[in-house]
Every structure is written in structure tokens, then in C-alpha cells.
Amino acid sequence: MDSNAKSNPTLHLHFAHYLLFLYLASSYYLSFGDGLPILKCIEKERRALLSFKQDLTDPSGHVTKVDLRKRVGFFGKSRLLSIAPIDEEDWKELAYERSSNSSLGGKINPSLLSLKHLIYLDLSKNNFRGIPIPKFFGQLKSLKYLNVSFASFAGEVPSSLGNLSNLSYIDLSSDFISPSVVSSGLSSSLGNLSNLNYLDLSNDFISSSIISSGNLNWLSHLTSLKYLNLNGVNLGSTGASWLHAVNMMPSLLELHLSSCEIENLPLSLRSINFTSLLILDISKNDIRSSFPSWFFNLTSLRKLDLSYNSVTGPIPSEFTSIKYLEYLDLSGDELEGQIPEFIGNLCRLKILNLNENKFVGGIEELLNGFSNCTENRLESLLDLSYNRLESELPASLVMLHKLQYLNLGFNNFQGSIPEFIRNLSSLKTLSFSYNLMNGSIPESLGQLSELVHLDLSWN
């Protein structure tokens, strides 16, 4: 589903802790108490929910504490059922609870089939201790949203999920505890879900692939897809077929392919059909080539992450065509030469990470590029550590006065720490470690009131 898609063009959603969330038909009796709606379920659905609840194990008692009056609303005839944690604090609490064996588990009762109008089912971030995802989920024909991610389901994901023709959102991502396996039958049938706009099959279980990746042609049928996450899926044996499939998705906004064992990228494509893409993450693969020319047709990109590959050569001037970039991470590659001035012409950049490369020379050219920007110069992060940069720090560095994180460590910068550093008043982290700097530490560093981390070691 990182950029900020979280606000955004795609469908990241957050919901509260162990929530039993029901939207019931407006034709049912409605009354109000304390300003909150109270719904009287029809008897069949009430019994179904009780059966569902009774088969859950709830060591911490969260479900039994839920006040349904505070969790009820309307959505026509639709029903929404979620027992997922909602916000960041709940997720932190849940991480502890999983380790202390107190999160939700048990069985998923087929009584859910009585909820004929169920459109939303979220069982994510629980601990079902390796049971398989129930096959009967494929009979919940009204479902539009299904999230079973990070809930410790295991085994083969039922191919019957491909029958859920109304689905627009499906998250089958797995964690390192109990990876689920997507069968070739399911992956093929997913191609029939013409309404799908969010698909997450990512896998944190590093040594295993949750999806049969031999044939990815089914992906090309998902022409409405906006979000695709295949992080951790082994695409090494597919050649360029994944790219040709993606190129058939004109609506795609986010593409996540981190740790997919991709070795080669075609340097050119005959045509580019996914030019609406906003986020492209191909980090932590084994790409050993220069930048492919088709990258620079993705002119809508806000985030590009090619970190920890083996991308070679200098940074090409065609980068200026991606003028909306806000996040550029090329760290951990094999890039060389000087950091070019035209990178500074990307005036919307907030994060620039070029660490662990082979760049040489100074940084004045880069900063000269930023001088052409009237606003929106780097605000968050500039990391140029672990390169071969040298010279003294240029006074033009002060134009990055909104910068919060500056790391120039592990280079060959010389001279003293300049007094003008005090003008970088937003800095929270500053590192000049492992350089050739000398002289005294200026008192002006004490004026950096936001500074939390300062590293001047090994100079």
C-alpha cells in the first residue's frame, strides 16, 4: 500500500482496536441513546454474529468489551465487520500482545455466510496461529473489501477467492511468522476481478515466495488496479514478464517490488502505458544496469526508490523530466561521478538519499541547482554519507534551512565546521563523522534548538 499514499490516491485505511464494526440496513429499527445510533439486528444475523464471536479466542477480552453502540452507523443495506486494530497506538499494543499470546485467534465460524450483504471483512493484525484462510470466504459474494493480512494465517490461500467478483480491495500479505501461499489457480482467477483496485500479495518471509510467479499474464487483466504490492515475491525467474504485465495497467498509481530478486530491467520499452504512476519502489533487488530510459516517461512520479541494487553509471540528466519527485532514494548502488547540478532543479524534493555510492568531488554544484528553486527546497533529509566527496562545506548549504536530517559522514570533507551551520535551524540530526575536518567546535551549534543527534566523531 510509502509518498504519501497514506493521505491519498490509493486506499490505505486505518481502523480501531479489536473493533466489531457493523453497518446494518436502514430498514431495521433505529433508535438513539446518548446521541448514538442503536440498531436492532434481525435475529438470524444476531445469531450469526454470536456464533462468530464465540469461536474466537480473546485472551485480552477486547471483543467482549466492545460497546457496539459506539461502533454502529449506516451504509445502505451493507454490513461491515472488522476485528482489526485501528491506529498506531493499537498496533504497538497488538505487537506486544502477539508476543504475549493475548491477541485474537481461534476459528472463523462459517456463520458469516448468513450476512448476505457483508461487503467489508477485516481480520488483519490478529493471531490465528497458522490456520488456513477459510474456503467459504469465496461464497461471500457481496464482499468488496477483504483484509486478512498479518493475522498469522498459513497454508494455501483458497482459489475460491477469485470468485468474489465485487472485490475492489484484497490484502493477502503475510508476515514472517506464518506465510500463506497463493496457488497458481488463485493468482490466475484474480485476473478476473475487473473491479479490483488494491492488491497486496507481499511477503515478509524472506526465504519464501507466497505466489506462483511463473506466469504473470493474469496481472495484465487488472486494468482498474491502482495499488499493487508484490514485495518479497520472487520474480527472478519471470524475466521482464512482470514489467510487460504492469505496462497493461493504465490506472496504476503505486507499484511496490522490493526484495523480489529482480536482476535485469529492460533498458527500453516500445510504449509506456502506466504513466499515471506516483510511487515506484524497486529497492533491494539485484539490478545491474544503468537507468532504463523508460523511467523518464513516468513523469508523474512522486517517489522513486531504487536503493540497494547495483545500478551503475552517472545520474542521467533525463531525471529533470520527473519534475514532481518528492522522494528520491538511490542509496546502496554503484553510482559514480559528481552529484550533478540538475538534481537540485527537482524543486519539489523533500528527501534525497544518495548514500553508499561512489560519488566524488564537492556538493556545490548540487546546491547551485537548489538555488534556482523559489521554495520547497529539501525539507526532510539529505544523506550523502559513505561516498568519496571532498572539499570544504560551501556557504550555499544554508539555503536548506528547512532540512531536518543532514548526514555527510564517511567522506573526505575538510576544513572547520562553519559558523553558518547555526542557520540550519530545523536540524534534528547532523553528522560529519569520519571526515577530515579540523578546528574547534563552534559555539553556534548550541543555537540548533531542535537538534537531537550530533555526530562529529573521527575527524
Coordinates of C-alpha atoms in Angstrom, one line a residue:
M1 CA 0.0 0.0 0.0
D2 CA 5.4 4.5 1.4
S3 CA 4.8 9.2 -0.7
N4 CA 2.2 9.9 0.5
A5 CA -0.1 7.5 -0.5
K6 CA -1.3 7.3 3.1
S7 CA -3.3 10.5 2.5
N8 CA -4.1 9.8 -0.9
P9 CA -4.6 8.4 -4.3
T10 CA -4.7 4.8 -3.1
L11 CA -6.6 3.0 -0.4
H12 CA -4.7 2.8 2.8
L13 CA -7.2 2.6 5.6
H14 CA -6.8 2.5 9.4
F15 CA -9.4 1.2 11.9
A16 CA -9.6 0.9 15.9
H17 CA -8.6 -1.8 18.3
Y18 CA -10.4 -5.2 18.1
L19 CA -13.3 -3.4 16.6
L20 CA -16.6 -5.2 15.9
F21 CA -18.0 -2.9 13.3
L22 CA -21.4 -3.4 11.8
Y23 CA -23.3 -1.2 9.3
L24 CA -26.9 -2.6 9.2
A25 CA -29.8 -2.0 6.9
S26 CA -31.6 1.3 7.3
S27 CA -34.9 -0.6 7.0
Y28 CA -34.2 -2.0 10.5
Y29 CA -35.4 -0.4 13.7
L30 CA -33.3 2.6 14.7
S31 CA -33.3 4.5 18.0
F32 CA -30.9 6.8 19.6
G33 CA -29.4 6.9 23.1
D34 CA -26.8 9.4 24.3
G35 CA -26.7 10.8 20.8
L36 CA -25.5 7.4 19.3
P37 CA -27.4 5.1 17.0
I38 CA -28.6 1.7 18.3
L39 CA -29.6 -0.9 15.8
K40 CA -31.7 -4.0 16.4
C41 CA -30.3 -6.8 14.2
I42 CA -32.6 -9.2 12.7
E43 CA -32.4 -12.5 14.6
K44 CA -30.6 -14.5 12.0
E45 CA -27.8 -12.1 11.8
R46 CA -27.6 -11.6 15.5
R47 CA -27.2 -15.4 16.0
A48 CA -24.6 -15.5 13.2
L49 CA -22.5 -12.8 14.9
L50 CA -22.8 -14.5 18.3
S51 CA -21.5 -17.8 16.7
F52 CA -18.7 -15.9 15.1
K53 CA -17.7 -14.3 18.3
Q54 CA -17.9 -17.5 20.4
D55 CA -15.4 -19.3 18.2
L56 CA -12.8 -16.6 18.7
T57 CA -10.3 -16.8 21.4
D58 CA -9.9 -13.4 23.1
P59 CA -7.4 -13.7 26.0
S60 CA -7.3 -9.9 26.5
G61 CA -11.1 -9.5 26.4
H62 CA -11.1 -6.8 23.8
V63 CA -14.1 -8.1 21.9
T64 CA -16.2 -8.7 24.9
K65 CA -15.5 -5.0 26.0
V66 CA -16.7 -3.5 22.7
D67 CA -19.7 -1.2 23.1
L68 CA -21.5 -1.7 19.8
R69 CA -23.5 1.5 20.2
K70 CA -20.3 3.4 19.6
R71 CA -19.3 1.4 16.5
V72 CA -22.6 1.5 14.5
G73 CA -23.6 3.5 11.5
F74 CA -25.3 3.3 8.1
F75 CA -24.2 2.2 4.7
G76 CA -27.4 1.4 2.9
K77 CA -28.0 -2.3 3.2
S78 CA -24.4 -3.1 3.7
R79 CA -22.6 -4.7 6.6
L80 CA -19.0 -4.1 7.6
L81 CA -17.2 -6.4 10.0
S82 CA -13.8 -5.6 11.4
I83 CA -11.8 -7.1 14.3
A84 CA -8.6 -5.3 13.3
P85 CA -6.6 -2.8 15.4
I86 CA -7.2 0.7 14.3
D87 CA -4.5 3.2 14.9
E88 CA -0.7 3.3 15.6
E89 CA -1.0 3.0 19.3
D90 CA -3.3 0.0 19.0
W91 CA -0.9 -1.6 16.5
K92 CA 2.0 -1.1 19.0
E93 CA -0.1 -2.7 21.7
L94 CA -1.0 -5.5 19.4
A95 CA 2.7 -6.2 18.6
Y96 CA 3.2 -6.7 22.4
E97 CA 0.0 -8.8 22.6
R98 CA 1.1 -11.2 19.8
S99 CA 4.3 -11.9 21.7
S100 CA 2.4 -12.4 24.9
N101 CA -0.2 -14.7 23.3
S102 CA -3.1 -12.4 24.1
S103 CA -4.4 -11.3 20.7
L104 CA -7.4 -12.7 18.9
G105 CA -7.3 -16.2 17.5
G106 CA -9.5 -19.3 17.3
K107 CA -11.6 -20.3 14.4
I108 CA -13.6 -18.4 11.8
N109 CA -17.2 -19.6 12.0
P110 CA -19.0 -20.1 8.7
S111 CA -22.0 -18.4 10.3
L112 CA -20.6 -15.3 8.5
L113 CA -22.4 -16.7 5.4
S114 CA -25.6 -15.6 7.0
L115 CA -24.5 -12.0 6.5
K116 CA -25.7 -11.9 2.9
H117 CA -24.9 -8.2 2.5
L118 CA -21.4 -8.3 4.1
I119 CA -19.2 -6.0 1.9
Y120 CA -16.3 -5.4 4.3
L121 CA -14.3 -8.0 6.2
D122 CA -11.2 -7.1 8.0
L123 CA -9.4 -9.8 10.2
S124 CA -5.9 -8.2 9.9
K125 CA -3.2 -7.9 12.5
N126 CA -4.5 -10.8 14.7
N127 CA -3.0 -14.2 15.5
F128 CA -4.9 -17.1 14.1
R129 CA -1.9 -19.4 14.7
G130 CA -1.4 -21.0 11.4
I131 CA -5.0 -22.0 10.4
P132 CA -5.8 -21.6 6.7
I133 CA -7.9 -18.8 5.3
P134 CA -11.4 -20.4 5.2
K135 CA -12.6 -21.6 1.8
F136 CA -16.1 -20.4 2.5
F137 CA -14.9 -16.8 2.1
G138 CA -15.2 -17.4 -1.6
Q139 CA -19.0 -17.6 -1.0
L140 CA -19.3 -14.1 0.4
K141 CA -20.3 -12.8 -2.9
S142 CA -21.1 -9.2 -1.8
L143 CA -17.6 -8.6 -0.4
K144 CA -15.9 -5.5 -1.7
Y145 CA -13.1 -5.4 0.9
L146 CA -11.2 -8.3 2.3
N147 CA -8.1 -7.9 4.5
V148 CA -6.5 -11.0 6.2
S149 CA -3.0 -9.5 6.3
F150 CA -0.6 -10.1 9.2
A151 CA -3.1 -12.3 11.0
S152 CA -0.9 -15.5 11.1
F153 CA -3.0 -17.4 8.6
A154 CA -0.9 -20.1 6.9
G155 CA -1.2 -22.7 4.2
E156 CA -2.7 -22.3 0.7
V157 CA -5.0 -19.3 0.1
P158 CA -8.2 -20.8 -1.3
S159 CA -8.6 -20.3 -5.0
S160 CA -12.3 -19.6 -4.4
L161 CA -11.4 -16.0 -3.5
G162 CA -11.2 -15.5 -7.2
N163 CA -15.0 -15.8 -7.4
L164 CA -15.5 -12.6 -5.4
S165 CA -16.3 -10.5 -8.4
N166 CA -17.3 -7.4 -6.4
L167 CA -13.9 -7.1 -4.7
S168 CA -12.2 -3.8 -5.1
Y169 CA -9.6 -4.3 -2.2
I170 CA -7.8 -7.5 -1.2
D171 CA -4.8 -7.7 1.1
L172 CA -3.3 -11.2 1.5
S173 CA 0.1 -10.0 2.7
S174 CA 1.9 -12.4 5.1
D175 CA 4.4 -12.0 7.9
F176 CA 7.5 -13.9 8.9
I177 CA 5.5 -16.0 11.4
S178 CA 3.1 -17.8 9.1
P179 CA 3.4 -17.1 5.4
S180 CA 0.4 -18.0 3.3
V181 CA 0.8 -19.5 -0.2
V182 CA -1.1 -18.1 -3.2
S183 CA -1.8 -21.0 -5.5
S184 CA -1.4 -20.6 -9.3
G185 CA -5.2 -21.3 -9.5
L186 CA -5.9 -18.3 -7.4
S187 CA -3.4 -16.0 -9.0
S188 CA -5.0 -16.8 -12.4
S189 CA -8.5 -16.3 -11.1
L190 CA -7.6 -12.9 -9.6
G191 CA -7.2 -11.7 -13.1
N192 CA -11.0 -12.0 -13.4
L193 CA -11.6 -9.4 -10.7
S194 CA -12.2 -6.5 -13.0
N195 CA -13.2 -4.2 -10.2
L196 CA -10.0 -4.7 -8.2
N197 CA -8.1 -1.5 -7.5
Y198 CA -5.9 -2.6 -4.5
L199 CA -4.0 -5.9 -4.4
D200 CA -1.4 -6.7 -1.8
L201 CA 0.4 -10.1 -2.0
S202 CA 3.6 -9.0 -0.3
N203 CA 5.5 -11.3 2.0
D204 CA 7.9 -10.6 4.8
F205 CA 9.0 -14.2 5.0
I206 CA 12.3 -13.6 3.2
S207 CA 13.2 -17.1 2.0
S208 CA 9.8 -18.0 0.7
S209 CA 7.5 -16.8 -2.1
I210 CA 3.8 -16.7 -1.4
I211 CA 2.8 -16.6 -5.0
S212 CA 3.5 -18.7 -8.0
S213 CA 5.2 -16.2 -10.2
G214 CA 5.8 -18.4 -13.3
N215 CA 3.0 -16.8 -15.3
L216 CA 2.1 -13.2 -14.6
N217 CA -0.1 -12.6 -17.6
W218 CA -3.2 -12.5 -15.3
L219 CA -1.9 -9.2 -13.9
S220 CA -2.4 -7.5 -17.3
H221 CA -6.2 -8.1 -16.9
L222 CA -6.4 -5.9 -13.8
T223 CA -6.8 -2.7 -15.8
S224 CA -8.5 -0.8 -12.9
L225 CA -5.8 -1.6 -10.4
K226 CA -4.3 1.4 -8.6
Y227 CA -2.2 -0.3 -6.0
L228 CA 0.0 -3.4 -6.4
N229 CA 2.3 -4.7 -3.8
L230 CA 4.5 -7.8 -4.6
N231 CA 7.2 -7.1 -2.1
G232 CA 9.1 -10.3 -1.2
V233 CA 7.6 -12.2 -4.2
N234 CA 10.4 -14.0 -6.1
L235 CA 10.2 -12.5 -9.7
G236 CA 13.7 -13.6 -10.6
S237 CA 12.5 -16.3 -12.9
T238 CA 9.9 -14.2 -14.8
G239 CA 12.4 -12.1 -16.8
A240 CA 10.6 -9.0 -18.0
S241 CA 7.1 -10.5 -17.9
W242 CA 6.2 -8.6 -14.8
L243 CA 7.0 -5.3 -16.5
H244 CA 5.0 -6.1 -19.6
A245 CA 2.0 -7.1 -17.3
V246 CA 2.4 -3.8 -15.3
N247 CA 2.5 -1.9 -18.6
M248 CA -1.1 -3.0 -19.2
M249 CA -2.3 -1.2 -16.1
P250 CA -3.1 2.4 -17.1
S251 CA -4.7 3.2 -13.8
L252 CA -1.8 2.1 -11.6
L253 CA -0.6 4.7 -9.0
E254 CA 1.6 2.6 -6.7
L255 CA 3.9 -0.3 -7.5
H256 CA 6.0 -2.0 -4.8
L257 CA 8.5 -4.6 -5.9
S258 CA 11.1 -4.5 -3.1
S259 CA 13.1 -7.7 -2.4
C260 CA 11.8 -9.5 -5.5
E261 CA 15.1 -10.8 -6.8
I262 CA 14.8 -8.8 -10.0
E263 CA 18.1 -8.9 -11.8
N264 CA 17.5 -7.1 -15.1
L265 CA 15.4 -4.2 -16.2
P266 CA 14.8 -3.7 -20.0
L267 CA 16.6 -0.5 -20.9
S268 CA 13.7 0.5 -23.2
L269 CA 10.1 -0.2 -23.9
R270 CA 8.2 0.3 -27.1
S271 CA 5.4 2.2 -25.3
I272 CA 4.6 3.2 -21.7
N273 CA 1.0 2.8 -20.6
F274 CA 1.4 3.3 -16.8
T275 CA 2.4 6.9 -16.9
S276 CA 0.0 7.8 -14.0
L277 CA 2.3 6.0 -11.6
L278 CA 3.1 8.1 -8.4
I279 CA 5.2 5.6 -6.4
L280 CA 7.7 3.1 -7.7
D281 CA 9.7 1.0 -5.2
I282 CA 12.1 -1.5 -6.8
S283 CA 14.6 -1.4 -3.8
K284 CA 16.6 -4.4 -2.5
N285 CA 16.9 -6.3 -5.8
D286 CA 19.9 -7.2 -7.9
I287 CA 19.6 -4.8 -10.8
R288 CA 23.0 -4.4 -12.5
S289 CA 22.5 -1.8 -15.2
S290 CA 22.3 1.9 -15.9
F291 CA 19.0 3.7 -15.6
P292 CA 16.5 2.4 -18.2
S293 CA 15.2 5.1 -20.5
W294 CA 11.5 4.3 -19.8
F295 CA 11.9 5.5 -16.2
F296 CA 11.9 9.1 -17.5
N297 CA 8.5 8.7 -19.1
L298 CA 7.0 8.2 -15.7
T299 CA 6.7 12.0 -15.3
S300 CA 4.0 11.8 -12.6
L301 CA 6.3 10.1 -10.1
R302 CA 6.4 11.5 -6.6
K303 CA 8.5 8.7 -5.1
L304 CA 11.3 6.6 -6.7
D305 CA 13.2 4.1 -4.6
L306 CA 16.0 2.2 -6.4
S307 CA 18.1 1.7 -3.3
Y308 CA 20.3 -1.3 -2.6
N309 CA 20.6 -2.6 -6.1
S310 CA 23.7 -2.3 -8.2
V311 CA 22.6 0.5 -10.6
T312 CA 25.7 1.9 -12.4
G313 CA 26.9 5.0 -14.1
P314 CA 26.4 8.6 -13.5
I315 CA 22.9 10.1 -12.8
P316 CA 21.4 10.9 -16.2
S317 CA 20.1 14.4 -17.0
E318 CA 16.8 12.9 -18.0
F319 CA 15.9 12.9 -14.3
T320 CA 14.7 16.5 -14.8
S321 CA 11.7 15.2 -16.7
I322 CA 10.4 13.8 -13.4
K323 CA 9.8 17.2 -12.0
Y324 CA 7.2 16.3 -9.4
L325 CA 9.6 14.0 -7.5
E326 CA 9.4 14.5 -3.7
Y327 CA 11.3 11.4 -2.6
L328 CA 14.4 10.0 -4.4
D329 CA 16.4 7.1 -2.9
L330 CA 19.4 5.8 -4.9
S331 CA 21.4 4.7 -1.8
G332 CA 23.4 1.5 -1.8
D333 CA 24.0 1.4 -5.6
E334 CA 27.1 1.8 -7.8
L335 CA 26.6 5.3 -9.0
E336 CA 29.7 7.4 -9.7
G337 CA 30.9 10.8 -10.9
Q338 CA 29.9 14.1 -9.4
I339 CA 26.5 14.8 -8.0
P340 CA 25.0 16.8 -10.8
E341 CA 23.5 20.3 -10.5
F342 CA 20.3 19.3 -12.3
I343 CA 19.3 17.1 -9.3
G344 CA 18.9 20.4 -7.4
N345 CA 16.5 21.5 -10.1
L346 CA 14.0 19.0 -8.8
C347 CA 12.5 21.7 -6.6
R348 CA 9.8 19.5 -5.0
L349 CA 12.3 17.1 -3.5
K350 CA 11.9 16.7 0.3
I351 CA 14.1 13.6 0.7
L352 CA 17.3 12.9 -1.2
N353 CA 19.3 9.8 -0.2
L354 CA 22.5 9.1 -2.2
N355 CA 24.5 7.3 0.5
E356 CA 26.7 4.3 -0.2
N357 CA 27.7 5.1 -3.7
K358 CA 30.9 6.3 -5.4
F359 CA 30.3 10.0 -5.9
V360 CA 33.3 12.3 -6.0
G361 CA 34.0 16.0 -5.8
G362 CA 32.1 18.5 -3.8
I363 CA 28.5 19.3 -3.3
E364 CA 28.5 22.9 -4.5
E365 CA 27.0 22.0 -7.9
L366 CA 24.1 20.2 -6.3
L367 CA 23.4 23.2 -4.0
N368 CA 23.7 25.6 -7.0
G369 CA 20.8 23.6 -8.5
F370 CA 18.7 24.2 -5.5
S371 CA 19.4 27.9 -5.7
N372 CA 17.1 28.1 -8.7
C373 CA 14.1 26.9 -6.6
T374 CA 12.0 29.6 -5.1
E375 CA 10.5 27.3 -2.4
N376 CA 10.2 23.7 -1.5
R377 CA 13.9 23.1 -1.2
L378 CA 14.9 19.9 0.7
E379 CA 12.9 19.9 3.9
S380 CA 13.3 16.4 5.4
L381 CA 16.5 14.6 4.5
L382 CA 19.8 14.9 2.7
D383 CA 22.1 11.8 3.1
L384 CA 25.3 11.8 1.2
S385 CA 27.3 9.6 3.6
Y386 CA 29.6 6.8 2.5
N387 CA 30.8 8.4 -0.7
R388 CA 34.1 9.9 -1.8
L389 CA 33.1 13.6 -1.5
E390 CA 35.6 16.2 -0.6
S391 CA 36.3 20.0 -0.3
E392 CA 35.1 22.3 2.4
L393 CA 31.4 22.8 3.2
P394 CA 30.1 25.6 0.9
A395 CA 28.2 28.5 2.4
S396 CA 25.3 27.8 0.0
L397 CA 24.4 24.9 2.3
V398 CA 22.4 27.4 4.4
M399 CA 19.7 27.7 1.7
L400 CA 18.4 24.3 3.0
H401 CA 17.2 26.0 6.2
K402 CA 14.2 23.6 6.5
L403 CA 16.3 20.5 6.4
Q404 CA 15.8 18.2 9.4
Y405 CA 18.4 15.4 8.7
L406 CA 21.8 16.0 7.3
N407 CA 24.4 13.2 7.0
L408 CA 27.7 13.9 5.3
G409 CA 29.6 11.2 7.3
F410 CA 32.2 8.8 5.9
N411 CA 33.5 11.2 3.2
N412 CA 36.6 13.3 2.8
F413 CA 35.3 16.8 3.7
Q414 CA 37.9 19.2 5.0
G415 CA 38.2 22.4 6.9
S416 CA 36.4 23.5 10.0
I417 CA 32.8 23.3 10.9
P418 CA 31.4 26.6 9.6
E419 CA 29.6 29.1 11.8
F420 CA 26.7 29.3 9.2
I421 CA 25.6 25.8 10.4
R422 CA 23.5 27.6 13.0
N423 CA 21.2 28.9 10.3
L424 CA 20.1 25.3 9.6
S425 CA 17.7 25.8 12.5
S426 CA 15.4 22.9 11.7
L427 CA 18.1 20.3 12.0
K428 CA 17.3 17.3 14.3
T429 CA 20.1 15.1 13.2
L430 CA 23.6 16.2 12.0
S431 CA 26.6 14.0 11.2
F432 CA 30.0 15.0 9.9
S433 CA 31.6 11.8 11.3
Y434 CA 34.6 10.1 9.6
N435 CA 35.8 13.0 7.6
L436 CA 39.0 15.1 7.6
M437 CA 37.5 18.2 9.4
N438 CA 39.6 20.1 12.0
G439 CA 39.5 23.1 14.2
S440 CA 37.2 23.7 17.2
I441 CA 33.6 23.0 17.6
P442 CA 31.7 26.3 17.1
E443 CA 29.5 27.6 19.9
S444 CA 26.9 28.3 17.3
L445 CA 26.0 24.6 17.2
G446 CA 24.3 25.3 20.6
Q447 CA 21.8 27.5 18.7
L448 CA 20.3 24.5 16.9
S449 CA 17.5 24.2 19.4
E450 CA 15.8 21.3 17.5
L451 CA 19.0 19.2 17.4
V452 CA 18.6 15.7 18.9
H453 CA 21.5 13.8 17.4
L454 CA 25.0 15.2 16.7
D455 CA 27.9 13.1 15.5
L456 CA 31.3 14.7 14.9
S457 CA 33.4 11.7 15.7
W458 CA 36.5 10.6 13.9
N459 CA 37.7 13.8 12.4

